[in-house]
Amino acid sequence: MGPYDSAISAGSSSGSSSSSTSKPHEIDGLLAGAGYKVRSSDLRQVAQRLERLETVMVNSPSDVSQLASDTVHYNPSDMASWVDSLLSELNNPHALPLPSDLPDFPDLIASPVLNQTTMQNDDAWADPNIIPPHQLKVVTAMEEDSGIKLVHMLLTCAESIQRGELALAGSLIENMQALLTRVNTVCGIGKVAGYFIDALNRRVFAPRGFANNSTYGSAYENEVLYHHFYEASPYLKFAHFTANQAILEAFDGHDCVHVIDFNLMHGLQWPPLIQALALRPGGPPLLRLTGIGPPSPDGHDSLREIGLRLAELAQSVNVRFAFRGVAASRLEDVKPWMLEVSPKEAVAVNSIMQLHRLLGANNTRNLPIEMVLGWIRNLNPKIMTVVEQEADHNQVGFLDRFTEALYYYSTMFDSLEACALQPSKALAEIYIQREICNVVCCEGSARVERHEPLAKWRSRLVQAGFRPLHLGSNAFKQASMLLTLFSSEGYCVEENEGCLTLGWHSRPLIAASAWQAAADVSNPLGIVNHNNGQVL
């Protein structure tokens, strides 16, 4: 019995976490999460169709040849319908009757992903990404089966790691690496599985202490990848546009406004806001922007360079503008006196996918998030905009965290297939791969990608003394218009109790919300004492 068989036996007797995957509704969820539109209850029927197709292909090769020359092949995500369409076109009267005692498949089946392509001649099959008709049976029996085995083995490997059975996990990793040779790793489950196998391999086989080290590169690399992720998908654009619309509305009627950005990066978010303020009825306000970012490793002040570019833009549209850069490796290192907030200003605090980095280990007291939310509330901001991944990657159990990540990032990669930009798409995938590696490989303070869903953020922010603000119809319209720039129809914006989510088909992937400090009985005016200070 090989390592894979051992893993299945161990998993089935270890408790509910592995054995639960055998329940029909959970198997269906697993298949759907991995991108396969096949239900476990349909597998017997699919098997019968495939046997009929095999019989037709063996008995009538001439008909198959004709099919290859003049048939449009559709994406066969619904395998049963796909096989039926092939059978109807072949229309072979010599096909043998189906056996009535066909056994159920021992392994789950999913369908390959083929581009919708019209095949004019046999030369067209030279494309390695397109599978000739005479190989369809091989694809079904090998690639499809291997893809589902990969998903099962990934979850079994994660459970083995949770139980401390690293030798078994290592054997599973080696088997999965071999299985990858049987699937398409350019897209779909093959690509996602490759990234997760790599992360598991690092966790199990890397030198001692790897799990306590950062999985990220230099700040410059992260900024470059962030920029390409911005270009390749609508997620960051949605975050910026939604937050800007809420901030613009909150600043209405104020002549001196101050934006505190928790992650300035290239300053991509702020040109649209500057231009919108320039067109404000009655004239633009004085805009102060404080941008927080990591220190530059080579000594030059990259934050200041970004501020100068924004200042030039503001000057060109007649907006009075002042910039301040605050260099900090971690958000918890920022102190409120560094921000030089004036009581006369209307303040907006902007956090785009940053607050989850403050959550820390679940068993840690006095989490950084509590400290930071405390001083944000004391600033009494007019608005705090928060955008976070709509995922639950901060669970204590490794298997639960891994399973959630596998589903979440499978959907994220699926959505990126709609991107036609290269090399932005490839670099955006590296950006996501680094997140996966941090979620899977790291523990303790090194694990910073501790994403939590909107419901948990609601509870945490209310407990910290904030009340929710409705983002409003304008933000929804802005987000919906943004999606028209992308050709794919899979992206969807939904309103959720005053918040907005952006997702792929039925799965929300990021959530945007807005908040304001709740009234304090002991300090009803929200008066704050600010210590003078200077950033060196």
Coordinates of C-alpha atoms in Angstrom, one line a residue, residues 163-507:
R163 CA -1.5 16.0 13.4
G164 CA 2.3 16.3 13.3
E165 CA 2.7 13.4 10.8
L166 CA 5.3 15.1 8.7
A167 CA 6.7 11.9 7.2
L168 CA 3.3 11.1 5.8
A169 CA 2.9 14.7 4.6
G170 CA 6.2 14.5 2.8
S171 CA 5.2 11.3 1.0
L172 CA 2.0 12.9 -0.1
I173 CA 3.9 16.0 -1.4
E174 CA 6.1 13.8 -3.5
N175 CA 3.1 11.9 -4.9
M176 CA 1.3 15.2 -5.6
Q177 CA 4.3 16.5 -7.5
A178 CA 4.2 13.4 -9.7
L179 CA 0.5 13.9 -10.2
L180 CA 1.1 17.5 -11.4
T181 CA 2.7 16.0 -14.6
R182 CA -0.7 14.6 -15.6
V183 CA -2.7 17.9 -15.4
N184 CA -2.6 21.2 -17.1
T185 CA -0.7 23.6 -14.8
V186 CA -1.2 26.6 -17.0
C187 CA -4.7 27.2 -15.6
G188 CA -7.4 25.7 -13.4
I189 CA -6.8 23.3 -10.6
G190 CA -3.4 22.3 -11.9
K191 CA -2.1 25.9 -11.4
V192 CA -3.7 26.3 -8.0
A193 CA -2.6 22.9 -6.8
G194 CA 1.0 23.7 -7.9
Y195 CA 1.1 26.8 -5.7
F196 CA -0.3 25.0 -2.7
I197 CA 2.0 22.0 -3.1
D198 CA 4.9 24.4 -3.2
A199 CA 3.8 26.1 0.0
L200 CA 3.3 22.7 1.7
N201 CA 6.7 21.6 0.5
R202 CA 8.3 24.7 2.0
R203 CA 6.6 24.1 5.3
V204 CA 7.5 20.4 5.6
F205 CA 11.0 20.3 3.9
A206 CA 12.5 23.7 4.5
P207 CA 15.2 24.2 7.1
R208 CA 14.2 24.5 10.7
G209 CA 12.8 27.9 11.5
F210 CA 11.4 28.7 8.0
A211 CA 7.9 28.9 9.3
N212 CA 8.9 31.7 11.6
N213 CA 10.5 33.7 8.8
S214 CA 8.8 36.1 6.4
T215 CA 7.8 34.7 3.0
Y216 CA 7.9 38.1 1.3
G217 CA 10.6 39.8 -0.7
S218 CA 11.8 43.3 -0.6
A219 CA 9.5 46.3 -0.2
Y220 CA 10.3 47.3 -3.8
E221 CA 9.3 43.8 -5.1
N222 CA 6.1 44.0 -3.2
E223 CA 5.3 47.4 -4.6
V224 CA 5.9 46.2 -8.2
L225 CA 3.8 43.1 -7.7
Y226 CA 1.1 45.2 -6.0
H227 CA 1.0 47.5 -9.1
H228 CA 0.6 44.6 -11.5
F229 CA -2.2 43.1 -9.3
Y230 CA -3.9 46.5 -9.6
E231 CA -3.6 46.4 -13.4
A232 CA -4.6 42.8 -13.9
S233 CA -7.8 42.7 -11.9
P234 CA -10.6 45.0 -10.6
Y235 CA -10.1 44.2 -6.9
L236 CA -7.8 47.1 -5.9
K237 CA -9.5 49.5 -8.3
F238 CA -12.8 48.6 -6.7
A239 CA -11.2 49.2 -3.2
H240 CA -9.8 52.6 -4.2
F241 CA -12.9 53.8 -6.1
T242 CA -15.3 52.7 -3.3
A243 CA -13.2 54.2 -0.5
N244 CA -12.7 57.5 -2.5
Q245 CA -16.4 57.9 -3.1
A246 CA -17.1 57.5 0.6
I247 CA -14.3 59.9 1.6
L248 CA -15.5 62.5 -0.9
E249 CA -19.0 62.4 0.5
A250 CA -17.6 62.6 4.1
F251 CA -15.5 65.7 3.2
D252 CA -18.5 67.6 1.9
G253 CA -18.7 71.1 3.4
H254 CA -15.2 71.0 5.0
D255 CA -12.5 73.4 3.9
C256 CA -9.5 71.6 5.5
V257 CA -9.3 67.8 5.0
H258 CA -6.7 65.2 6.0
V259 CA -6.4 61.7 4.6
I260 CA -4.3 59.2 6.5
D261 CA -3.4 56.3 4.2
F262 CA -2.2 53.1 5.9
N263 CA -0.5 51.7 2.8
L264 CA 0.6 54.4 0.3
M265 CA 2.4 52.1 -2.2
H266 CA 2.6 54.0 -5.5
G267 CA -0.1 56.5 -4.4
L268 CA -2.4 54.9 -7.0
Q269 CA -5.5 55.7 -5.0
W270 CA -5.3 59.4 -4.8
P271 CA -5.2 61.1 -8.2
P272 CA -8.9 60.4 -8.7
L273 CA -9.8 61.9 -5.3
I274 CA -7.6 65.0 -6.0
Q275 CA -9.4 65.5 -9.3
A276 CA -12.8 65.0 -7.7
L277 CA -12.0 67.6 -5.0
A278 CA -10.9 70.0 -7.7
L279 CA -14.4 69.9 -9.3
R280 CA -16.2 70.3 -6.0
P281 CA -18.9 73.0 -6.0
G282 CA -17.6 76.1 -4.1
G283 CA -14.0 75.2 -4.8
P284 CA -11.6 72.5 -3.5
P285 CA -10.5 72.3 0.2
L286 CA -7.0 72.2 1.5
L287 CA -6.0 68.6 1.2
R288 CA -3.4 67.0 3.5
L289 CA -2.3 63.5 2.8
T290 CA -0.2 61.4 5.2
G291 CA 1.1 58.3 3.5
I292 CA 2.5 55.4 5.6
G293 CA 4.9 53.0 3.9
P294 CA 8.0 50.8 4.6
P295 CA 11.4 52.5 4.8
S296 CA 13.4 52.4 1.6
P297 CA 16.3 49.9 1.9
D298 CA 18.7 52.0 -0.3
G299 CA 18.2 55.2 1.7
H300 CA 16.3 57.3 -0.8
D301 CA 13.0 58.7 0.3
S302 CA 10.5 56.9 -1.9
L303 CA 7.5 58.2 0.1
R304 CA 8.6 61.8 -0.6
E305 CA 9.0 61.0 -4.3
I306 CA 5.4 59.8 -4.4
G307 CA 4.3 62.9 -2.5
L308 CA 6.0 65.2 -5.0
R309 CA 4.2 63.5 -8.0
L310 CA 0.9 63.9 -6.2
A311 CA 1.7 67.6 -5.4
E312 CA 2.4 68.2 -9.1
L313 CA -1.0 66.8 -10.0
A314 CA -2.7 68.8 -7.3
Q315 CA -1.1 72.0 -8.5
S316 CA -2.2 71.3 -12.1
V317 CA -5.8 71.2 -11.0
N318 CA -5.6 74.1 -8.4
V319 CA -5.9 72.0 -5.3
R320 CA -4.0 73.2 -2.3
F321 CA -2.0 70.2 -1.1
A322 CA 0.4 69.1 1.6
F323 CA 2.1 65.7 1.9
R324 CA 3.7 63.9 4.8
G325 CA 5.4 60.5 4.6
V326 CA 5.7 58.3 7.6
A327 CA 8.1 55.4 7.2
A328 CA 7.3 52.3 9.3
S329 CA 7.9 48.6 8.7
R330 CA 4.8 47.7 10.6
L331 CA 1.5 49.6 11.1
E332 CA 1.6 49.0 14.8
D333 CA 4.9 51.0 15.0
V334 CA 3.0 54.1 13.9
K335 CA 2.1 56.5 16.8
P336 CA -0.7 59.1 16.5
W337 CA 1.6 62.0 17.2
M338 CA 3.5 61.1 14.0
L339 CA 0.4 62.0 11.9
E340 CA 0.2 65.7 13.1
V341 CA -3.6 65.8 13.0
S342 CA -5.2 69.1 13.7
P343 CA -8.5 69.4 15.5
K344 CA -9.6 71.8 12.7
E345 CA -9.3 69.1 10.0
A346 CA -11.9 66.6 8.8
V347 CA -9.9 63.4 9.0
A348 CA -10.3 60.2 6.9
V349 CA -8.4 57.1 7.8
N350 CA -8.0 54.7 4.8
S351 CA -7.0 51.0 5.2
I352 CA -6.9 48.9 2.1
M353 CA -6.2 45.3 3.1
Q354 CA -4.0 46.3 6.0
L355 CA -5.9 45.8 9.3
H356 CA -5.7 42.0 9.1
R357 CA -2.0 42.3 9.6
L358 CA -2.6 43.5 13.1
L359 CA -4.5 40.5 14.3
G360 CA -1.5 38.4 15.4
A361 CA -1.8 35.0 17.1
N362 CA -5.2 34.1 18.4
N363 CA -3.8 33.4 21.9
T364 CA -2.0 36.8 22.2
R365 CA -3.3 39.4 24.6
N366 CA -3.4 43.1 23.8
L367 CA -3.3 42.5 20.0
P368 CA -1.9 45.4 17.9
I369 CA -5.3 45.7 16.3
E370 CA -6.8 46.9 19.6
M371 CA -4.1 49.5 20.1
V372 CA -4.3 50.9 16.6
L373 CA -8.1 51.0 16.6
G374 CA -8.0 52.7 19.9
W375 CA -5.9 55.6 18.7
I376 CA -7.8 55.8 15.4
R377 CA -11.0 56.3 17.4
N378 CA -9.3 59.0 19.5
L379 CA -8.5 60.9 16.3
N380 CA -12.3 61.1 15.9
P381 CA -12.1 60.7 12.1
K382 CA -15.0 61.8 10.0
I383 CA -14.7 58.5 8.2
M384 CA -12.6 55.3 8.3
T385 CA -12.7 53.2 5.1
V386 CA -11.8 49.6 5.4
V387 CA -11.3 47.0 2.6
E388 CA -10.4 43.5 3.5
Q389 CA -10.3 40.1 1.9
E390 CA -13.6 38.3 2.4
A391 CA -12.0 35.1 3.7
D392 CA -11.3 33.3 7.0
H393 CA -7.6 32.6 7.0
N394 CA -7.1 33.3 10.7
Q395 CA -8.5 30.1 12.1
V396 CA -6.5 28.2 14.8
G397 CA -6.7 24.8 13.1
F398 CA -4.3 24.4 10.2
L399 CA -6.6 22.2 8.2
D400 CA -9.5 24.6 8.4
R401 CA -7.3 27.5 7.4
F402 CA -5.8 25.5 4.6
T403 CA -9.2 24.4 3.3
E404 CA -10.6 27.9 3.3
A405 CA -7.5 29.2 1.5
L406 CA -7.7 26.5 -1.1
Y407 CA -11.3 27.4 -2.0
Y408 CA -10.7 31.2 -1.8
Y409 CA -7.6 31.3 -4.0
S410 CA -9.0 28.8 -6.5
T411 CA -11.7 31.3 -7.1
M412 CA -9.3 34.2 -7.2
F413 CA -7.1 32.5 -9.8
D414 CA -10.2 31.6 -11.8
S415 CA -11.1 35.2 -12.0
L416 CA -7.6 36.2 -13.1
E417 CA -8.1 34.0 -16.2
A418 CA -10.3 36.8 -17.5
C419 CA -7.3 39.1 -17.6
A420 CA -5.7 39.5 -21.1
L421 CA -2.8 41.7 -19.9
Q422 CA 0.6 40.2 -19.9
P423 CA 2.9 40.3 -18.0
S424 CA 0.6 42.0 -15.5
K425 CA -1.4 38.7 -15.1
A426 CA 1.7 36.6 -14.5
L427 CA 3.1 39.1 -11.9
A428 CA -0.3 39.4 -10.3
E429 CA -0.3 35.6 -9.8
I430 CA 3.1 35.9 -8.0
Y431 CA 1.5 38.5 -5.7
I432 CA -1.2 36.1 -4.8
Q433 CA 1.2 33.2 -4.5
R434 CA 3.1 35.1 -1.8
E435 CA -0.1 35.4 0.1
I436 CA -0.7 31.7 -0.2
C437 CA 2.8 31.0 1.0
N438 CA 2.3 33.2 4.1
V439 CA -1.0 31.6 5.0
V440 CA 0.3 28.0 4.6
C441 CA 3.9 28.2 5.6
C442 CA 4.1 30.7 8.5
E443 CA 3.1 30.8 12.1
G444 CA 3.3 33.3 14.9
S445 CA 4.3 36.8 14.1
A446 CA 5.5 35.8 10.7
R447 CA 2.0 35.0 9.5
V448 CA 0.6 38.4 8.6
E449 CA -2.1 37.3 6.1
R450 CA -4.8 36.7 8.7
H451 CA -7.8 37.5 6.7
E452 CA -11.2 37.5 8.4
P453 CA -14.7 37.9 6.9
L454 CA -16.8 41.0 7.0
A455 CA -19.0 39.7 9.9
K456 CA -16.0 39.4 12.2
W457 CA -14.8 42.9 11.3
R458 CA -18.2 44.3 12.0
S459 CA -18.2 42.8 15.5
R460 CA -14.6 43.9 16.2
L461 CA -15.0 47.5 15.0
V462 CA -18.3 47.9 17.0
Q463 CA -16.6 46.6 20.1
A464 CA -13.7 49.1 19.4
G465 CA -16.2 52.0 19.5
F466 CA -17.1 52.6 15.9
R467 CA -20.4 52.7 14.2
P468 CA -21.0 51.7 10.6
L469 CA -21.7 54.2 7.8
H470 CA -23.7 53.2 4.8
L471 CA -21.6 53.4 1.6
G472 CA -24.6 54.6 -0.4
S473 CA -25.9 54.2 -3.9
N474 CA -23.2 56.3 -5.5
A475 CA -20.4 53.9 -4.3
F476 CA -22.4 51.0 -5.7
K477 CA -22.9 52.8 -9.1
Q478 CA -19.2 53.6 -9.2
A479 CA -18.2 50.0 -8.5
S480 CA -20.7 48.7 -11.1
M481 CA -19.4 51.1 -13.7
L482 CA -15.8 50.0 -13.0
L483 CA -16.7 46.4 -13.9
T484 CA -17.8 47.5 -17.3
L485 CA -14.1 48.1 -18.1
F486 CA -13.5 44.3 -17.7
S487 CA -14.7 42.0 -20.5
S488 CA -15.6 39.1 -18.3
E489 CA -19.2 38.9 -16.9
G490 CA -18.1 36.8 -13.9
Y491 CA -17.4 39.8 -11.6
C492 CA -20.3 40.9 -9.4
V493 CA -20.8 43.7 -6.9
E494 CA -23.3 43.2 -4.1
E495 CA -24.6 45.3 -1.2
N496 CA -24.4 43.8 2.2
E497 CA -26.0 45.8 5.0
G498 CA -24.5 49.1 3.9
C499 CA -21.2 47.5 2.8
L500 CA -20.1 46.4 -0.7
T501 CA -18.5 43.2 -1.8
L502 CA -16.8 42.3 -5.1
G503 CA -16.6 38.7 -6.1
W504 CA -16.4 36.2 -8.9
H505 CA -19.7 34.6 -9.7
S506 CA -21.3 33.7 -6.4
R507 CA -18.2 34.0 -4.2

